[in-house]
């Protein structure tokens, strides 16, 4: 296959990214975009047809009926590759959850410098869910018990992981019947690895049965634990004003970009950056202070809680360094490219690794320890400030867009019903009447194999026009933020009439930012409450909703997709299909492809499909939503019925002559 070099217009739709890619070309610096163009993907491995789990191979199965040296068939190999990826994704999310649980334990025992329990109400609600006594106890005592309970979920051998008891009752019954309730988070990941060792589980559907159990241990285990504890320690998100894109970098301040996933360090860096000692230190270095911004899911964590701006999503990490304006990029875990170090060498930027689990060759390492977090955060900021004097020419794009993130499950409840009648009732009602056609969760990564941000925003725009309410997390959320869909009125011209009315009445943007990738667990709890509030069936698979990851690339995305399917959702993944096999040559789809779609749908009511074309993603989403509406006996979606109340009606009324306006507002006199 010939190598194809794309120009910046073809590589991304984002103007700031284009500008930086042009600069990279000029300077002869490689980026993930240019490396993707140079590296032709392996079509054998990419389609799941390569097995390298033992030393007799690697075996490449490219002909119909061919097997590996051990006799493994293509189905076995594809299923093994898929479950291993899911297990790695589940491990990454869950290990994050574990670290959060240990931090909570340290905070409860007064051993974590700088941290405190910020959301006592959420702590008490969760503790009560698990029968931990709350009356007459200090938050620290309750937190200590909750931390112990959560820590135990990882190494637990028998029983079920406790957060899963928060799923709808009917769903739990289904999981019990099929035998996929996760016993312990780590146990399921380990079993995935054991089953896929040479000479073990060799029936594709049996392997994939355990993939469901492993992924459920992530979504309703590790990830949900991570979200719960982040809210308890740093506050449950509520709307706040923020900004997104590379234009958030400043010429007159020390720029520190935090990148990765865990909020423990980044939250402390936020606190340290506002410390008078650090501000004075920065001023002494000739800067106006420290300007923090985020990349990837760390960006989402501090954006939705503190309004700290997001410099960009996954594919903008290297580009932020190309601006020449970043004194330090501080990274923890996940989605961090090794290429950052080579790029940083061309500028003055210091790459600082902080996790005991992640070092990058030639990067500076300042190890984070939650017991001395504030001290370490200040040390890191001083390294950045000391580096300010080495800054050369800068090229900061002008682009930045305002947004309002922070739509946690709890806030949506409050927003729709106030403190005393918090509820999802208005949302359910709007779906039932057809004002809102359905709900789509658009999540996940960027992938340089597609045009950066295009699949995310194209799917989002099309669904908004069709009155589909969109919730987003991760890099997808940052893509929408940059386009302005997360700012009330600003995004509304793209929105269908019924959804527009709801946005205007409730005062929400058409796309709700629900947090980082680990916070896809929030989407599970939202769907659960939609079921519990009634009118949309009695299980998640009955809701007219679809999940999409239009630019997926990470193993975590596969784990998320799988736990959403197991929870009843139809999930569409864009880009490459890791179980495509020889589908195009032998039949319409492989056995594994069929099983994760039709097979899983029979068992869980949700299905997983890999769809390359954006238009196809949109049409399958709408078909599924309409099918679910029909199954619930809801009226057929008809955009002509709505859009004549709320603000748009007021605009029409205000344009009328005085008498008619009065009549429209107050009725005819005497009537
Ligand atoms: Ni999630 Fe993808 Fe990474 Fe976050 Fe972005 S790349 S799977 S969205 S930052 S985890």
Tab-separated table of N, CA and C and ligand atoms in Angstrom, residues 261 296-297 314 335 444-446 474-475 517 553-554 556-557 560, ligand 1:
chain	number	residue	atom	x	y	z
A	261	UNK	N	-4.683	11.358	33.621
A	261	UNK	CA	-6.030	10.951	34.034
A	261	UNK	C	-6.428	11.141	35.478
A	296	UNK	N	-6.325	16.007	27.567
A	296	UNK	CA	-6.937	14.683	27.757
A	296	UNK	C	-7.866	14.673	28.970
A	297	UNK	N	-7.971	13.526	29.622
A	297	UNK	CA	-8.996	13.419	30.659
A	297	UNK	C	-8.650	14.172	31.932
A	314	UNK	N	-6.627	14.472	23.018
A	314	UNK	CA	-5.494	13.548	22.874
A	314	UNK	C	-4.488	13.954	21.796
A	335	UNK	N	-2.639	7.467	28.065
A	335	UNK	CA	-2.789	8.323	26.877
A	335	UNK	C	-1.649	9.330	26.705
A	444	UNK	N	-15.014	8.950	24.116
A	444	UNK	CA	-13.792	8.291	23.689
A	444	UNK	C	-12.772	9.182	23.025
A	445	UNK	N	-11.813	8.488	22.437
A	445	UNK	CA	-10.527	9.023	22.000
A	445	UNK	C	-10.590	9.874	20.722
A	446	UNK	N	-9.399	10.385	20.352
A	446	UNK	CA	-9.101	10.820	18.983
A	446	UNK	C	-8.225	9.741	18.364
A	474	UNK	N	-14.706	12.663	27.922
A	474	UNK	CA	-13.385	12.418	27.332
A	474	UNK	C	-13.020	13.372	26.215
A	475	UNK	N	-12.267	12.829	25.238
A	475	UNK	CA	-11.775	13.659	24.141
A	475	UNK	C	-12.908	14.104	23.234
A	517	UNK	N	-13.162	10.093	30.915
A	517	UNK	CA	-13.540	8.782	30.390
A	517	UNK	C	-13.989	7.828	31.501
A	553	UNK	N	-9.462	4.489	19.894
A	553	UNK	CA	-8.159	3.876	19.599
A	553	UNK	C	-7.617	3.110	20.803
A	554	UNK	N	-8.115	3.357	22.026
A	554	UNK	CA	-7.452	2.754	23.191
A	554	UNK	C	-8.179	1.500	23.667
A	556	UNK	N	-8.956	0.965	26.632
A	556	UNK	CA	-9.983	1.404	27.595
A	556	UNK	C	-11.320	1.600	26.887
A	557	UNK	N	-11.255	2.109	25.659
A	557	UNK	CA	-12.499	2.348	24.916
A	557	UNK	C	-13.229	1.027	24.659
A	560	UNK	N	-14.954	0.053	27.902
A	560	UNK	CA	-16.146	0.893	28.101
A	560	UNK	C	-17.285	0.393	27.206
B	1	LIG	NI1	-10.819	7.914	26.958
B	1	LIG	FE1	-9.201	7.567	24.786
B	1	LIG	FE2	-7.508	9.053	26.559
B	1	LIG	FE3	-9.504	10.078	27.791
B	1	LIG	FE4	-8.950	10.772	25.407
B	1	LIG	S1	-7.859	9.189	24.382
B	1	LIG	S2	-10.403	6.016	25.960
B	1	LIG	S3	-11.005	10.133	26.228
B	1	LIG	S4	-7.751	11.026	27.100
B	1	LIG	S5	-8.965	8.079	28.098
